[in-house]
Amino acid sequence: MSALKPNRSKSYWPNRWPQKMRWLSPLLLVSLGLHAVALWLPIPPKPEKPEEPESELLEPIQVSTLPIGSLPSKAQPEPEPEPEPEPAPPPEPLAPPPAPAPAIPPPAPEAFPFSEAPLPQTAPAAEEPPPAESPPPAENPPLAENPSPEGELPPEKDPLPEKNPPSDQPPEEYSAEGTRPRDTAGLSEFSAAIESFAPAGAKFLNGKVYALEYTGDRCYQDETALSGAIGVLINQTGDLQEGRVTTSTGYGSMNGALGRWFLETKGETPSEPSEIQPIESGLYGWLLENHGNAWFDGVEYEAYYFQIEIELINNPCRE
């Protein structure tokens, strides 16, 4: 048999051409056109990566190591809380202190008849006038302008000044004997004692007051200071030769304290301290400033008498 051969007659090719033309459809043409246009479009460059910022290095933190002994040990048991103390009972109200004894004013001073100025004395306390009768209370008292709101306490007032505690000792007894300037018994005794040293007698320092202070705790009624006069005899070196009370302070205990102060000024030691001391300057320095014109002019001793004022520092009977 002869092999079959394709029929390549003229009638075969005309039949396949219309079949090829069928694949060239309008959709294919449009797709090819779009693909060609896409190939000609420019491609944008790739974006560059942003540079990463350099991270700042932090400063190192110093770490402190605690001592081992500072931490509480878990093995030790915690102490049990102490029981709260029972509240103390309220204190019983104290009885009011006994009223101080009424002040006994000294008698009124009399005029000094000599040419020298009289020594000032404490004037007696003036009698207080009877209290005026208070009007009867009104039936409807006016209301306060700014009443305090409920629940608030009124403002506290300033505390009263502290007073000296009441004294258990009785007040010193006052005696008017020798307290008046015209009573010259004390001055006469002092002049007789210094007659061999100063025959002309003692000179009076008119208007000069020597200030002293008493630091004892004797009760001198309601007094703040006591006054009197003393006479002194000194030598050229400023030592005290003799001292006497020429005008009494009104209290024997204070006159005795002045006598012990004379011994201390001489450099001697009395049986008990005088508890009296000058406020500003010593006796010799004060006399040097207030002696007057003559000062050891042809004499070996100088004698003076003058007024003193003794401030009571710790008077327990003063209100």
PDB file of C-alpha atoms in Angstrom:
ATOM      1  CA  MET A   1       0.000   0.000   0.000  1.00  0.00           C
ATOM      2  CA  SER A   2       1.199   3.332  -0.725  1.00  0.00           C
ATOM      3  CA  ALA A   3       1.759   5.695   2.202  1.00  0.00           C
ATOM      4  CA  LEU A   4      -0.779   8.282   2.777  1.00  0.00           C
ATOM      5  CA  LYS A   5       0.413  11.705   1.899  1.00  0.00           C
ATOM      6  CA  PRO A   6      -1.136  14.885   2.834  1.00  0.00           C
ATOM      7  CA  ASN A   7      -3.333  16.382   0.390  1.00  0.00           C
ATOM      8  CA  ARG A   8      -1.653  19.615  -0.466  1.00  0.00           C
ATOM      9  CA  SER A   9      -4.078  20.566  -3.048  1.00  0.00           C
ATOM     10  CA  LYS A  10      -5.079  24.086  -3.536  1.00  0.00           C
ATOM     11  CA  SER A  11      -8.332  23.432  -1.910  1.00  0.00           C
ATOM     12  CA  TYR A  12      -6.635  22.880   1.677  1.00  0.00           C
ATOM     13  CA  TRP A  13      -5.002  26.286   2.402  1.00  0.00           C
ATOM     14  CA  PRO A  14      -7.908  28.440   1.529  1.00  0.00           C
ATOM     15  CA  ASN A  15      -9.891  26.580   4.120  1.00  0.00           C
ATOM     16  CA  ARG A  16      -7.366  27.299   7.017  1.00  0.00           C
ATOM     17  CA  TRP A  17      -6.977  31.065   6.494  1.00  0.00           C
ATOM     18  CA  PRO A  18     -10.301  32.000   7.823  1.00  0.00           C
ATOM     19  CA  GLN A  19      -9.490  29.865  10.886  1.00  0.00           C
ATOM     20  CA  LYS A  20      -6.304  31.881  11.624  1.00  0.00           C
ATOM     21  CA  MET A  21      -8.093  35.150  11.232  1.00  0.00           C
ATOM     22  CA  ARG A  22     -10.557  34.026  13.838  1.00  0.00           C
ATOM     23  CA  TRP A  23      -7.835  34.197  16.611  1.00  0.00           C
ATOM     24  CA  LEU A  24      -7.063  37.836  15.868  1.00  0.00           C
ATOM     25  CA  SER A  25     -10.068  39.120  17.784  1.00  0.00           C
ATOM     26  CA  PRO A  26     -10.515  42.784  18.875  1.00  0.00           C
ATOM     27  CA  LEU A  27      -9.955  41.855  22.547  1.00  0.00           C
ATOM     28  CA  LEU A  28      -6.576  40.440  21.741  1.00  0.00           C
ATOM     29  CA  LEU A  29      -5.606  43.533  19.857  1.00  0.00           C
ATOM     30  CA  VAL A  30      -6.597  45.777  22.743  1.00  0.00           C
ATOM     31  CA  SER A  31      -4.604  43.643  25.188  1.00  0.00           C
ATOM     32  CA  LEU A  32      -1.540  43.765  23.004  1.00  0.00           C
ATOM     33  CA  GLY A  33      -1.840  47.520  22.721  1.00  0.00           C
ATOM     34  CA  LEU A  34      -2.074  47.993  26.435  1.00  0.00           C
ATOM     35  CA  HIS A  35       0.897  45.740  26.991  1.00  0.00           C
ATOM     36  CA  ALA A  36       2.967  47.744  24.541  1.00  0.00           C
ATOM     37  CA  VAL A  37       1.995  51.009  26.222  1.00  0.00           C
ATOM     38  CA  ALA A  38       2.924  49.583  29.654  1.00  0.00           C
ATOM     39  CA  LEU A  39       6.353  48.637  28.367  1.00  0.00           C
ATOM     40  CA  TRP A  40       7.051  52.216  27.307  1.00  0.00           C
ATOM     41  CA  LEU A  41       6.033  53.741  30.651  1.00  0.00           C
ATOM     42  CA  PRO A  42       9.032  54.930  32.818  1.00  0.00           C
ATOM     43  CA  ILE A  43       9.702  52.902  35.971  1.00  0.00           C
ATOM     44  CA  PRO A  44      10.273  55.143  39.148  1.00  0.00           C
ATOM     45  CA  PRO A  45      13.492  54.529  41.064  1.00  0.00           C
ATOM     46  CA  LYS A  46      13.394  52.582  44.301  1.00  0.00           C
ATOM     47  CA  PRO A  47      13.044  54.813  47.421  1.00  0.00           C
ATOM     48  CA  GLU A  48      16.182  55.141  49.530  1.00  0.00           C
ATOM     49  CA  LYS A  49      16.075  53.748  53.030  1.00  0.00           C
ATOM     50  CA  PRO A  50      16.041  56.496  55.703  1.00  0.00           C
ATOM     51  CA  GLU A  51      19.132  56.684  57.821  1.00  0.00           C
ATOM     52  CA  GLU A  52      18.565  55.322  61.306  1.00  0.00           C
ATOM     53  CA  PRO A  53      19.337  57.901  64.037  1.00  0.00           C
ATOM     54  CA  GLU A  54      22.218  57.059  66.255  1.00  0.00           C
ATOM     55  CA  SER A  55      20.980  56.097  69.688  1.00  0.00           C
ATOM     56  CA  GLU A  56      22.487  58.142  72.554  1.00  0.00           C
ATOM     57  CA  LEU A  57      24.230  56.120  75.173  1.00  0.00           C
ATOM     58  CA  LEU A  58      22.756  56.598  78.621  1.00  0.00           C
ATOM     59  CA  GLU A  59      25.016  57.238  81.594  1.00  0.00           C
ATOM     60  CA  PRO A  60      25.525  54.197  83.740  1.00  0.00           C
ATOM     61  CA  ILE A  61      23.579  54.140  87.016  1.00  0.00           C
ATOM     62  CA  GLN A  62      25.652  53.586  90.085  1.00  0.00           C
ATOM     63  CA  VAL A  63      24.330  50.744  92.136  1.00  0.00           C
ATOM     64  CA  SER A  64      25.062  50.921  95.856  1.00  0.00           C
ATOM     65  CA  THR A  65      25.288  47.770  97.837  1.00  0.00           C
ATOM     66  CA  LEU A  66      23.499  47.806 101.148  1.00  0.00           C
ATOM     67  CA  PRO A  67      25.279  46.290 104.140  1.00  0.00           C
ATOM     68  CA  ILE A  68      24.062  42.904 105.118  1.00  0.00           C
ATOM     69  CA  GLY A  69      23.488  43.938 108.712  1.00  0.00           C
ATOM     70  CA  SER A  70      21.039  46.725 107.757  1.00  0.00           C
ATOM     71  CA  LEU A  71      18.375  44.312 106.518  1.00  0.00           C
ATOM     72  CA  PRO A  72      16.101  42.858 109.175  1.00  0.00           C
ATOM     73  CA  SER A  73      16.597  39.203 109.798  1.00  0.00           C
ATOM     74  CA  LYS A  74      13.622  37.012 109.092  1.00  0.00           C
ATOM     75  CA  ALA A  75      14.764  34.507 111.646  1.00  0.00           C
ATOM     76  CA  GLN A  76      14.331  36.943 114.534  1.00  0.00           C
ATOM     77  CA  PRO A  77      10.733  37.080 115.749  1.00  0.00           C
ATOM     78  CA  GLU A  78       9.040  40.462 115.829  1.00  0.00           C
ATOM     79  CA  PRO A  79       8.496  41.846 119.373  1.00  0.00           C
ATOM     80  CA  GLU A  80       4.973  41.752 120.583  1.00  0.00           C
ATOM     81  CA  PRO A  81       3.359  45.210 121.032  1.00  0.00           C
ATOM     82  CA  GLU A  82       3.330  46.427 124.599  1.00  0.00           C
ATOM     83  CA  PRO A  83      -0.093  46.814 126.157  1.00  0.00           C
ATOM     84  CA  GLU A  84      -1.354  50.363 126.279  1.00  0.00           C
ATOM     85  CA  PRO A  85      -1.243  51.896 129.789  1.00  0.00           C
ATOM     86  CA  GLU A  86      -4.504  52.534 131.462  1.00  0.00           C
ATOM     87  CA  PRO A  87      -5.518  56.208 131.503  1.00  0.00           C
ATOM     88  CA  ALA A  88      -4.728  57.964 134.760  1.00  0.00           C
ATOM     89  CA  PRO A  89      -7.700  59.165 136.800  1.00  0.00           C
ATOM     90  CA  PRO A  90      -8.419  62.904 136.507  1.00  0.00           C
ATOM     91  CA  PRO A  91      -6.605  64.969 139.163  1.00  0.00           C
ATOM     92  CA  GLU A  92      -8.625  66.215 142.054  1.00  0.00           C
ATOM     93  CA  PRO A  93      -9.248  69.985 142.064  1.00  0.00           C
ATOM     94  CA  LEU A  94      -6.740  71.827 144.221  1.00  0.00           C
ATOM     95  CA  ALA A  95      -7.902  73.941 147.087  1.00  0.00           C
ATOM     96  CA  PRO A  96      -7.497  77.712 146.486  1.00  0.00           C
ATOM     97  CA  PRO A  97      -4.315  79.125 148.065  1.00  0.00           C
ATOM     98  CA  PRO A  98      -4.740  81.102 151.289  1.00  0.00           C
ATOM     99  CA  ALA A  99      -5.139  84.818 150.811  1.00  0.00           C
ATOM    100  CA  PRO A 100      -1.986  86.822 151.659  1.00  0.00           C
ATOM    101  CA  ALA A 101      -1.987  88.892 154.799  1.00  0.00           C
ATOM    102  CA  PRO A 102      -3.090  92.499 154.221  1.00  0.00           C
ATOM    103  CA  ALA A 103      -0.266  94.955 153.689  1.00  0.00           C
ATOM    104  CA  ILE A 104       0.466  97.148 156.703  1.00  0.00           C
ATOM    105  CA  PRO A 105       1.399 100.586 155.332  1.00  0.00           C
ATOM    106  CA  PRO A 106       4.105 102.464 157.249  1.00  0.00           C
ATOM    107  CA  PRO A 107       3.102 105.699 158.939  1.00  0.00           C
ATOM    108  CA  ALA A 108       3.228 108.910 156.994  1.00  0.00           C
ATOM    109  CA  PRO A 109       6.686 110.619 157.072  1.00  0.00           C
ATOM    110  CA  GLU A 110       7.073 113.901 158.855  1.00  0.00           C
ATOM    111  CA  ALA A 111       8.932 116.936 157.600  1.00  0.00           C
ATOM    112  CA  PHE A 112      12.692 116.952 158.218  1.00  0.00           C
ATOM    113  CA  PRO A 113      13.501 120.074 160.315  1.00  0.00           C
ATOM    114  CA  PHE A 114      17.184 120.308 159.368  1.00  0.00           C
ATOM    115  CA  SER A 115      18.725 122.221 156.498  1.00  0.00           C
ATOM    116  CA  GLU A 116      19.470 119.000 154.628  1.00  0.00           C
ATOM    117  CA  ALA A 117      16.865 117.637 152.253  1.00  0.00           C
ATOM    118  CA  PRO A 118      14.672 114.935 153.859  1.00  0.00           C
ATOM    119  CA  LEU A 119      15.026 111.368 152.730  1.00  0.00           C
ATOM    120  CA  PRO A 120      11.972 110.257 150.698  1.00  0.00           C
ATOM    121  CA  GLN A 121       9.806 107.637 152.399  1.00  0.00           C
ATOM    122  CA  THR A 122       7.220 105.288 151.055  1.00  0.00           C
ATOM    123  CA  ALA A 123       3.808 106.935 151.065  1.00  0.00           C
ATOM    124  CA  PRO A 124       0.919 104.983 152.625  1.00  0.00           C
ATOM    125  CA  ALA A 125      -1.401 103.247 150.231  1.00  0.00           C
ATOM    126  CA  ALA A 126      -4.471 105.311 149.438  1.00  0.00           C
ATOM    127  CA  GLU A 127      -7.830 103.865 150.383  1.00  0.00           C
ATOM    128  CA  GLU A 128      -9.721 102.491 147.441  1.00  0.00           C
ATOM    129  CA  PRO A 129     -13.098 104.098 146.766  1.00  0.00           C
ATOM    130  CA  PRO A 130     -16.136 101.852 147.260  1.00  0.00           C
ATOM    131  CA  PRO A 131     -17.161 100.086 144.064  1.00  0.00           C
ATOM    132  CA  ALA A 132     -19.972 101.730 142.163  1.00  0.00           C
ATOM    133  CA  GLU A 133     -23.242  99.879 142.073  1.00  0.00           C
ATOM    134  CA  SER A 134     -23.666  98.049 138.815  1.00  0.00           C
ATOM    135  CA  PRO A 135     -26.937  98.719 136.928  1.00  0.00           C
ATOM    136  CA  PRO A 136     -29.482  95.870 136.808  1.00  0.00           C
ATOM    137  CA  PRO A 137     -29.139  93.605 133.776  1.00  0.00           C
ATOM    138  CA  ALA A 138     -31.362  94.357 130.822  1.00  0.00           C
ATOM    139  CA  GLU A 139     -34.293  92.063 130.146  1.00  0.00           C
ATOM    140  CA  ASN A 140     -33.258  91.384 126.556  1.00  0.00           C
ATOM    141  CA  PRO A 141     -29.471  91.670 126.153  1.00  0.00           C
ATOM    142  CA  PRO A 142     -28.351  92.624 122.634  1.00  0.00           C
ATOM    143  CA  LEU A 143     -27.097  89.829 120.445  1.00  0.00           C
ATOM    144  CA  ALA A 144     -23.473  89.689 119.389  1.00  0.00           C
ATOM    145  CA  GLU A 145     -22.761  91.102 115.938  1.00  0.00           C
ATOM    146  CA  ASN A 146     -20.561  88.195 114.889  1.00  0.00           C
ATOM    147  CA  PRO A 147     -21.644  85.077 116.810  1.00  0.00           C
ATOM    148  CA  SER A 148     -19.206  82.198 116.585  1.00  0.00           C
ATOM    149  CA  PRO A 149     -20.451  79.364 114.347  1.00  0.00           C
ATOM    150  CA  GLU A 150     -21.557  76.147 115.960  1.00  0.00           C
ATOM    151  CA  GLY A 151     -18.769  73.749 116.822  1.00  0.00           C
ATOM    152  CA  GLU A 152     -16.039  76.449 117.096  1.00  0.00           C
ATOM    153  CA  LEU A 153     -14.560  77.600 120.391  1.00  0.00           C
ATOM    154  CA  PRO A 154     -14.100  81.314 121.144  1.00  0.00           C
ATOM    155  CA  PRO A 155     -10.544  82.648 120.648  1.00  0.00           C
ATOM    156  CA  GLU A 156      -8.231  82.090 123.608  1.00  0.00           C
ATOM    157  CA  LYS A 157      -7.205  85.136 125.633  1.00  0.00           C
ATOM    158  CA  ASP A 158      -3.620  86.021 126.435  1.00  0.00           C
ATOM    159  CA  PRO A 159      -2.433  84.194 129.581  1.00  0.00           C
ATOM    160  CA  LEU A 160      -2.150  86.263 132.728  1.00  0.00           C
ATOM    161  CA  PRO A 161       1.364  87.077 133.950  1.00  0.00           C
ATOM    162  CA  GLU A 162       2.782  84.522 136.342  1.00  0.00           C
ATOM    163  CA  LYS A 163       2.732  85.371 140.025  1.00  0.00           C
ATOM    164  CA  ASN A 164       5.124  84.329 142.707  1.00  0.00           C
ATOM    165  CA  PRO A 165       4.035  81.130 144.460  1.00  0.00           C
ATOM    166  CA  PRO A 166       2.346  81.692 147.806  1.00  0.00           C
ATOM    167  CA  SER A 167       4.823  81.798 150.671  1.00  0.00           C
ATOM    168  CA  ASP A 168       4.521  79.482 153.660  1.00  0.00           C
ATOM    169  CA  GLN A 169       6.453  81.846 155.917  1.00  0.00           C
ATOM    170  CA  PRO A 170       4.739  84.736 157.695  1.00  0.00           C
ATOM    171  CA  PRO A 171       5.563  88.253 156.478  1.00  0.00           C
ATOM    172  CA  GLU A 172       8.314  90.175 158.231  1.00  0.00           C
ATOM    173  CA  GLU A 173       7.074  92.478 160.978  1.00  0.00           C
ATOM    174  CA  TYR A 174       7.338  96.174 160.154  1.00  0.00           C
ATOM    175  CA  SER A 175       8.578  98.664 162.756  1.00  0.00           C
ATOM    176  CA  ALA A 176       8.450 102.435 162.238  1.00  0.00           C
ATOM    177  CA  GLU A 177      11.133 103.063 164.865  1.00  0.00           C
ATOM    178  CA  GLY A 178      14.090 104.925 163.353  1.00  0.00           C
ATOM    179  CA  THR A 179      12.571 105.098 159.863  1.00  0.00           C
ATOM    180  CA  ARG A 180      11.995 108.884 159.850  1.00  0.00           C
ATOM    181  CA  PRO A 181      14.829 111.260 158.879  1.00  0.00           C
ATOM    182  CA  ARG A 182      14.335 113.285 162.079  1.00  0.00           C
ATOM    183  CA  ASP A 183      15.207 110.185 164.149  1.00  0.00           C
ATOM    184  CA  THR A 184      18.935 110.885 164.608  1.00  0.00           C
ATOM    185  CA  ALA A 185      19.696 108.066 167.028  1.00  0.00           C
ATOM    186  CA  GLY A 186      21.361 105.938 164.345  1.00  0.00           C
ATOM    187  CA  LEU A 187      23.363 108.887 163.018  1.00  0.00           C
ATOM    188  CA  SER A 188      24.505 109.787 166.545  1.00  0.00           C
ATOM    189  CA  GLU A 189      25.738 106.231 167.161  1.00  0.00           C
ATOM    190  CA  PHE A 190      27.652 106.271 163.865  1.00  0.00           C
ATOM    191  CA  SER A 191      29.242 109.686 164.670  1.00  0.00           C
ATOM    192  CA  ALA A 192      30.356 108.419 168.090  1.00  0.00           C
ATOM    193  CA  ALA A 193      31.919 105.300 166.531  1.00  0.00           C
ATOM    194  CA  ILE A 194      34.042 107.302 164.033  1.00  0.00           C
ATOM    195  CA  GLU A 195      34.924 110.235 166.284  1.00  0.00           C
ATOM    196  CA  SER A 196      38.588 109.187 166.644  1.00  0.00           C
ATOM    197  CA  PHE A 197      38.939 108.836 162.827  1.00  0.00           C
ATOM    198  CA  ALA A 198      36.797 111.759 161.581  1.00  0.00           C
ATOM    199  CA  PRO A 199      36.269 114.353 164.358  1.00  0.00           C
ATOM    200  CA  ALA A 200      34.304 116.621 162.001  1.00  0.00           C
ATOM    201  CA  GLY A 201      31.646 113.935 161.571  1.00  0.00           C
ATOM    202  CA  ALA A 202      30.087 112.455 158.456  1.00  0.00           C
ATOM    203  CA  LYS A 203      29.095 114.485 155.376  1.00  0.00           C
ATOM    204  CA  PHE A 204      25.603 114.070 153.983  1.00  0.00           C
ATOM    205  CA  LEU A 205      25.348 113.330 150.231  1.00  0.00           C
ATOM    206  CA  ASN A 206      22.156 115.214 149.457  1.00  0.00           C
ATOM    207  CA  GLY A 207      20.058 113.728 146.634  1.00  0.00           C
ATOM    208  CA  LYS A 208      22.358 110.718 146.079  1.00  0.00           C
ATOM    209  CA  VAL A 209      20.866 107.207 146.265  1.00  0.00           C
ATOM    210  CA  TYR A 210      22.999 104.051 146.309  1.00  0.00           C
ATOM    211  CA  ALA A 211      21.208 101.132 144.586  1.00  0.00           C
ATOM    212  CA  LEU A 212      21.436  97.619 146.028  1.00  0.00           C
ATOM    213  CA  GLU A 213      19.509  94.385 145.472  1.00  0.00           C
ATOM    214  CA  TYR A 214      18.431  91.640 147.866  1.00  0.00           C
ATOM    215  CA  THR A 215      18.354  88.119 146.414  1.00  0.00           C
ATOM    216  CA  GLY A 216      16.957  86.326 149.471  1.00  0.00           C
ATOM    217  CA  ASP A 217      13.459  84.876 149.766  1.00  0.00           C
ATOM    218  CA  ARG A 218      12.191  86.532 152.937  1.00  0.00           C
ATOM    219  CA  CYS A 219       8.590  87.756 152.849  1.00  0.00           C
ATOM    220  CA  TYR A 220       8.399  91.565 152.953  1.00  0.00           C
ATOM    221  CA  GLN A 221       4.632  91.917 152.469  1.00  0.00           C
ATOM    222  CA  ASP A 222       3.734  93.447 149.111  1.00  0.00           C
ATOM    223  CA  GLU A 223       6.942  95.472 148.691  1.00  0.00           C
ATOM    224  CA  THR A 224       9.126  95.786 145.609  1.00  0.00           C
ATOM    225  CA  ALA A 225      11.941  97.802 147.256  1.00  0.00           C
ATOM    226  CA  LEU A 226      12.977  99.072 150.697  1.00  0.00           C
ATOM    227  CA  SER A 227      14.696 102.371 151.467  1.00  0.00           C
ATOM    228  CA  GLY A 228      16.841 103.677 154.310  1.00  0.00           C
ATOM    229  CA  ALA A 229      20.197 105.367 154.940  1.00  0.00           C
ATOM    230  CA  ILE A 230      23.680 104.170 155.910  1.00  0.00           C
ATOM    231  CA  GLY A 231      26.920 105.803 157.101  1.00  0.00           C
ATOM    232  CA  VAL A 232      30.387 104.636 155.983  1.00  0.00           C
ATOM    233  CA  LEU A 233      33.992 105.478 156.915  1.00  0.00           C
ATOM    234  CA  ILE A 234      36.742 104.702 154.365  1.00  0.00           C
ATOM    235  CA  ASN A 235      40.500 105.183 154.319  1.00  0.00           C
ATOM    236  CA  GLN A 236      42.765 106.492 151.560  1.00  0.00           C
ATOM    237  CA  THR A 237      43.163 103.031 149.980  1.00  0.00           C
ATOM    238  CA  GLY A 238      39.384 102.695 149.624  1.00  0.00           C
ATOM    239  CA  ASP A 239      38.862 100.091 152.358  1.00  0.00           C
ATOM    240  CA  LEU A 240      35.733 100.251 154.482  1.00  0.00           C
ATOM    241  CA  GLN A 241      36.656 101.040 158.101  1.00  0.00           C
ATOM    242  CA  GLU A 242      33.160 101.312 159.627  1.00  0.00           C
ATOM    243  CA  GLY A 243      29.537 100.993 158.417  1.00  0.00           C
ATOM    244  CA  ARG A 244      26.234 101.544 160.243  1.00  0.00           C
ATOM    245  CA  VAL A 245      22.506 101.832 159.410  1.00  0.00           C
ATOM    246  CA  THR A 246      21.594 105.456 160.208  1.00  0.00           C
ATOM    247  CA  THR A 247      17.940 105.318 159.035  1.00  0.00           C
ATOM    248  CA  SER A 248      16.106 102.014 159.454  1.00  0.00           C
ATOM    249  CA  THR A 249      14.480 100.214 156.530  1.00  0.00           C
ATOM    250  CA  GLY A 250      11.551  99.298 158.784  1.00  0.00           C
ATOM    251  CA  TYR A 251      12.490  95.618 158.999  1.00  0.00           C
ATOM    252  CA  GLY A 252      14.957  94.189 161.503  1.00  0.00           C
ATOM    253  CA  SER A 253      15.946  91.301 159.209  1.00  0.00           C
ATOM    254  CA  MET A 254      16.937  93.710 156.412  1.00  0.00           C
ATOM    255  CA  ASN A 255      18.923  95.893 158.830  1.00  0.00           C
ATOM    256  CA  GLY A 256      20.754  92.733 159.939  1.00  0.00           C
ATOM    257  CA  ALA A 257      21.450  91.801 156.297  1.00  0.00           C
ATOM    258  CA  LEU A 258      23.005  95.264 155.808  1.00  0.00           C
ATOM    259  CA  GLY A 259      25.238  94.660 158.834  1.00  0.00           C
ATOM    260  CA  ARG A 260      26.492  91.398 157.283  1.00  0.00           C
ATOM    261  CA  TRP A 261      27.036  93.222 153.974  1.00  0.00           C
ATOM    262  CA  PHE A 262      29.331  95.708 155.783  1.00  0.00           C
ATOM    263  CA  LEU A 263      31.430  92.736 157.003  1.00  0.00           C
ATOM    264  CA  GLU A 264      31.606  91.278 153.477  1.00  0.00           C
ATOM    265  CA  THR A 265      32.673  94.696 152.123  1.00  0.00           C
ATOM    266  CA  LYS A 266      35.486  94.771 154.701  1.00  0.00           C
ATOM    267  CA  GLY A 267      36.636  91.357 153.472  1.00  0.00           C
ATOM    268  CA  GLU A 268      35.367  89.423 156.497  1.00  0.00           C
ATOM    269  CA  THR A 269      33.071  86.379 156.486  1.00  0.00           C
ATOM    270  CA  PRO A 270      29.779  86.774 158.411  1.00  0.00           C
ATOM    271  CA  SER A 271      27.874  83.944 160.076  1.00  0.00           C
ATOM    272  CA  GLU A 272      25.576  83.730 157.038  1.00  0.00           C
ATOM    273  CA  PRO A 273      25.569  85.443 153.615  1.00  0.00           C
ATOM    274  CA  SER A 274      23.992  88.863 153.463  1.00  0.00           C
ATOM    275  CA  GLU A 275      22.375  88.191 150.049  1.00  0.00           C
ATOM    276  CA  ILE A 276      22.875  91.921 149.300  1.00  0.00           C
ATOM    277  CA  GLN A 277      25.009  93.209 146.458  1.00  0.00           C
ATOM    278  CA  PRO A 278      25.443  96.484 144.514  1.00  0.00           C
ATOM    279  CA  ILE A 279      23.578  96.828 141.247  1.00  0.00           C
ATOM    280  CA  GLU A 280      25.897  99.124 139.284  1.00  0.00           C
ATOM    281  CA  SER A 281      29.266  99.757 141.016  1.00  0.00           C
ATOM    282  CA  GLY A 282      31.117  99.051 144.237  1.00  0.00           C
ATOM    283  CA  LEU A 283      30.967 101.285 147.276  1.00  0.00           C
ATOM    284  CA  TYR A 284      34.348 102.987 146.766  1.00  0.00           C
ATOM    285  CA  GLY A 285      33.723 103.674 143.049  1.00  0.00           C
ATOM    286  CA  TRP A 286      30.283 105.111 143.765  1.00  0.00           C
ATOM    287  CA  LEU A 287      31.663 107.400 146.493  1.00  0.00           C
ATOM    288  CA  LEU A 288      34.462 108.535 144.182  1.00  0.00           C
ATOM    289  CA  GLU A 289      31.865 109.737 141.657  1.00  0.00           C
ATOM    290  CA  ASN A 290      29.464 111.327 144.177  1.00  0.00           C
ATOM    291  CA  HIS A 291      31.665 112.563 147.062  1.00  0.00           C
ATOM    292  CA  GLY A 292      31.598 116.280 146.156  1.00  0.00           C
ATOM    293  CA  ASN A 293      34.519 118.732 146.082  1.00  0.00           C
ATOM    294  CA  ALA A 294      36.794 117.617 148.935  1.00  0.00           C
ATOM    295  CA  TRP A 295      38.357 114.166 148.676  1.00  0.00           C
ATOM    296  CA  PHE A 296      41.025 113.241 151.259  1.00  0.00           C
ATOM    297  CA  ASP A 297      42.167 116.865 151.557  1.00  0.00           C
ATOM    298  CA  GLY A 298      44.678 116.645 154.435  1.00  0.00           C
ATOM    299  CA  VAL A 299      42.830 113.775 156.137  1.00  0.00           C
ATOM    300  CA  GLU A 300      43.347 110.023 156.214  1.00  0.00           C
ATOM    301  CA  TYR A 301      39.642 109.078 156.471  1.00  0.00           C
ATOM    302  CA  GLU A 302      36.432 110.233 154.816  1.00  0.00           C
ATOM    303  CA  ALA A 303      32.970 109.703 156.375  1.00  0.00           C
ATOM    304  CA  TYR A 304      29.631 109.998 154.528  1.00  0.00           C
ATOM    305  CA  TYR A 305      26.002 109.046 155.065  1.00  0.00           C
ATOM    306  CA  PHE A 306      23.463 108.801 152.266  1.00  0.00           C
ATOM    307  CA  GLN A 307      20.233 107.162 151.216  1.00  0.00           C
ATOM    308  CA  ILE A 308      20.039 103.584 149.892  1.00  0.00           C
ATOM    309  CA  GLU A 309      17.342 101.694 147.974  1.00  0.00           C
ATOM    310  CA  ILE A 310      17.246  97.905 148.106  1.00  0.00           C
ATOM    311  CA  GLU A 311      15.380  96.118 145.298  1.00  0.00           C
ATOM    312  CA  LEU A 312      13.664  92.892 146.390  1.00  0.00           C
ATOM    313  CA  ILE A 313      14.347  90.355 143.637  1.00  0.00           C
ATOM    314  CA  ASN A 314      12.619  87.249 145.074  1.00  0.00           C
ATOM    315  CA  ASN A 315       9.942  88.603 147.402  1.00  0.00           C
ATOM    316  CA  PRO A 316       7.510  85.656 147.720  1.00  0.00           C
ATOM    317  CA  CYS A 317       4.758  87.854 149.206  1.00  0.00           C
ATOM    318  CA  ARG A 318       4.586  90.247 146.268  1.00  0.00           C
ATOM    319  CA  GLU A 319       1.513  89.743 144.117  1.00  0.00           C
TER     320      GLU A 319
END
